[in-house]
Amino acid sequence: TQLLEQSPQFLSIQEGENLTVYCNSSSVFSSLQWYRQEPGEGPVLLVTVVTGGEVKKLKRLTFQFGDARKDSSLHITAAQPGDTGLYLCAGALKTSYDKVIFGPGTSLSVIP
Amino acid sequence: EAGVAQSPRYKIIEKRQSVAFWCNPISGHATLYWYQQILGQGPKLLIQFQNNGVVDDSQLPKDRFSAERLKGVDSTLKIQPAKLEDSAVYLCASSLIPQGVLNEQFFGPGTRLTVL
């Protein structure tokens, strides 16, 4: 059972375009993280959101956590080739410890 | 600060053979994770250690996979015997905060395993 779904699975855009990727679940998360993974490397944390409705900005990236803490979005403005990579969302489930579940990822390719 | 180290970076074996991966986490990080990432998918947690104790190994195929973290520092993940479907990238990660919502995981570069 896939607890986290991400869409789209693949995205290829021209440099300078805007895009939004989504992360959805039927589960409530105590926090949600976005990671970016480049080929041949491990994922690197971009942001952690904790509060429902929270919006965080990181330069050209805007992250939003849904009010119900079940979904999140990542918006990139004026995409650059350096944004190319696999974008993974990871939700923390409140159990006896904060179990982190990764989504399948959105593979983004920004064409110069 | 040195990152998470993993070796080897690449490994090719035949099915039914054995293989072992090594991970050295960031100094001082209490929590260590092993993930399996199949091409086109997100990382799947295999096992999570806190110090040298196991926190979660619910998705570890225990009939063929084993992992240990002696002295709460380095860790090894072993597959014996390997199957074709074990072909994947094996990622090791570590974190400073053992529990809590602001838990950032630092990943190593991974070991790419190909089983022929």
XYZ file of C-alpha atoms in Angstrom:
228
model
C 0.000 0.000 0.000
C 1.433 3.329 -1.144
C 0.838 5.763 1.714
C 2.203 8.712 -0.228
C 1.422 9.493 -3.845
C 3.227 12.043 -5.955
C 2.207 13.638 -9.218
C 3.188 13.975 -11.890
C 5.580 11.045 -12.046
C 7.641 12.698 -14.799
C 7.874 16.336 -15.861
C 9.945 17.845 -18.652
C 9.843 21.612 -19.084
C 11.781 24.422 -20.705
C 14.056 26.686 -18.696
C 12.130 29.653 -17.317
C 8.781 27.885 -16.960
C 6.925 27.450 -13.687
C 5.798 24.113 -12.304
C 4.025 22.527 -9.367
C 4.389 19.000 -8.056
C 2.062 17.390 -5.578
C 2.276 14.964 -2.697
C -0.941 13.376 -1.404
C -1.978 10.870 1.204
C -5.004 9.662 3.116
C -2.873 9.673 6.261
C -2.207 12.604 8.574
C 1.458 13.431 9.046
C 3.081 15.160 11.981
C 5.512 16.739 9.523
C 6.423 16.512 5.884
C 9.725 16.946 4.153
C 10.818 17.523 0.570
C 14.120 16.098 -0.665
C 15.880 16.421 -4.018
C 17.958 13.573 -5.374
C 20.396 13.923 -8.239
C 21.622 10.928 -10.268
C 24.201 8.856 -8.429
C 23.668 10.673 -5.148
C 21.529 10.359 -2.059
C 18.547 12.641 -1.378
C 19.224 16.054 0.149
C 16.696 17.776 2.397
C 15.118 20.947 0.998
C 12.534 21.801 3.646
C 10.476 20.514 6.570
C 6.908 21.718 7.132
C 5.150 21.060 10.413
C 2.018 23.194 10.765
C -1.126 22.689 8.670
C -1.413 25.492 6.104
C 2.262 26.391 6.486
C 4.028 27.990 3.523
C 7.802 28.123 3.248
C 9.885 29.757 0.565
C 13.406 28.809 -0.423
C 14.564 31.182 -3.168
C 12.488 30.121 -6.220
C 10.881 27.175 -4.424
C 7.617 27.506 -2.483
C 6.404 24.680 -0.284
C 2.923 24.375 1.179
C 1.560 21.941 3.735
C -2.156 21.226 3.486
C -4.489 22.398 6.244
C -5.302 18.813 7.183
C -1.610 17.801 7.043
C -2.362 15.136 4.438
C -0.902 16.787 1.364
C 1.757 19.169 0.181
C 2.870 20.984 -2.919
C 6.147 22.279 -4.278
C 6.093 25.172 -6.716
C 9.177 26.192 -8.663
C 9.279 29.588 -10.341
C 11.420 30.168 -13.419
C 12.915 26.680 -13.450
C 16.612 26.316 -14.230
C 18.582 23.297 -15.493
C 20.095 22.990 -12.019
C 16.632 22.158 -10.683
C 16.730 18.871 -12.587
C 16.389 15.877 -10.288
C 14.051 13.556 -8.448
C 11.836 15.369 -5.948
C 10.755 13.181 -3.050
C 8.256 13.973 -0.358
C 8.559 12.182 2.970
C 5.913 12.185 5.659
C 6.457 11.465 9.332
C 3.781 9.262 10.905
C 3.241 9.632 14.604
C 3.817 6.184 16.058
C 6.009 5.209 18.961
C 8.619 7.145 17.034
C 8.417 9.396 13.983
C 8.346 6.835 11.193
C 9.221 8.495 7.888
C 7.593 7.269 4.673
C 8.895 8.337 1.265
C 6.769 8.910 -1.793
C 7.721 7.517 -5.232
C 9.080 10.862 -6.423
C 8.609 13.259 -9.331
C 11.394 13.199 -11.890
C 11.943 16.747 -13.200
C 13.966 17.584 -16.268
C 14.573 21.244 -17.107
C 15.741 21.715 -20.670
C 18.037 24.689 -21.386
C 31.974 17.961 8.360
C 32.341 14.591 6.660
C 29.177 13.119 5.224
C 27.802 9.603 5.313
C 30.247 7.194 3.693
C 29.220 4.027 1.895
C 31.153 1.295 0.151
C 31.343 -0.169 -2.325
C 29.701 2.269 -4.752
C 28.896 -0.456 -7.254
C 28.559 -4.219 -7.001
C 27.651 -6.832 -9.589
C 26.936 -10.374 -8.450
C 25.133 -13.443 -9.685
C 21.921 -14.639 -8.097
C 22.333 -16.841 -5.059
C 25.637 -15.154 -4.192
C 26.151 -13.119 -1.043
C 26.978 -9.435 -0.744
C 27.679 -6.959 2.046
C 27.467 -3.190 2.167
C 29.161 -0.899 4.661
C 28.080 2.457 6.045
C 29.877 4.991 8.224
C 27.416 7.627 9.483
C 28.150 11.205 10.426
C 30.010 11.347 13.728
C 27.658 11.686 16.656
C 24.510 10.664 14.800
C 22.553 8.240 16.935
C 20.115 7.054 14.287
C 21.096 5.078 11.195
C 18.839 3.959 8.363
C 19.192 1.520 5.481
C 16.936 2.074 2.474
C 16.352 0.147 -0.736
C 15.615 2.299 -3.789
C 14.486 0.475 -6.886
C 14.811 2.399 -10.143
C 11.928 4.815 -10.555
C 10.745 4.489 -6.956
C 11.264 6.297 -3.695
C 13.466 4.885 -0.923
C 11.934 2.071 1.103
C 13.094 1.737 4.690
C 14.673 -1.631 5.401
C 15.911 -1.086 8.936
C 16.389 1.752 11.421
C 18.862 1.683 14.294
C 19.076 3.965 17.268
C 22.573 3.590 18.626
C 23.032 -0.184 18.304
C 19.401 -1.141 18.883
C 16.813 -1.839 16.165
C 13.878 0.604 16.069
C 12.122 -0.697 12.949
C 12.893 -3.678 10.735
C 9.328 -4.430 9.650
C 10.159 -4.268 5.927
C 13.437 -6.164 6.085
C 13.204 -9.564 4.317
C 14.715 -11.391 7.222
C 15.058 -14.707 5.406
C 17.835 -13.196 3.274
C 18.707 -9.750 4.608
C 20.544 -8.991 7.836
C 22.034 -5.847 9.309
C 24.074 -4.969 12.318
C 25.431 -1.857 13.936
C 28.126 -2.868 16.339
C 29.170 -0.269 18.924
C 26.476 2.078 17.623
C 28.632 3.539 14.856
C 29.340 1.724 11.561
C 26.805 -0.609 10.065
C 26.769 -3.451 7.570
C 23.867 -4.753 5.499
C 24.120 -8.273 4.095
C 22.100 -10.150 1.503
C 22.408 -13.923 1.413
C 21.453 -15.330 -1.046
C 20.707 -12.529 -3.524
C 17.774 -12.626 -5.923
C 17.270 -10.791 -9.196
C 14.695 -8.496 -7.588
C 17.325 -7.265 -5.104
C 18.878 -5.160 -7.870
C 18.576 -1.622 -6.520
C 20.466 1.226 -4.903
C 21.024 0.709 -1.191
C 21.112 4.006 0.664
C 22.410 4.599 4.147
C 21.329 7.666 6.089
C 21.935 9.029 9.561
C 20.317 11.639 11.760
C 21.302 13.482 14.908
C 17.907 13.662 16.554
C 16.655 10.151 17.286
C 13.038 11.156 17.450
C 11.076 14.252 16.684
C 9.372 15.969 13.812
C 12.406 17.997 12.757
C 14.450 14.955 11.946
C 16.777 15.638 9.005
C 18.303 12.579 7.436
C 21.701 12.848 5.780
C 22.173 10.319 3.007
C 25.234 8.637 1.633
C 25.767 8.248 -2.127
C 24.411 4.704 -2.114
C 25.613 1.352 -3.380
C 24.225 0.273 -6.745
C 23.691 -3.495 -6.720
C 23.112 -5.464 -9.904
C 22.116 -9.110 -9.564
C 22.537 -11.154 -12.751
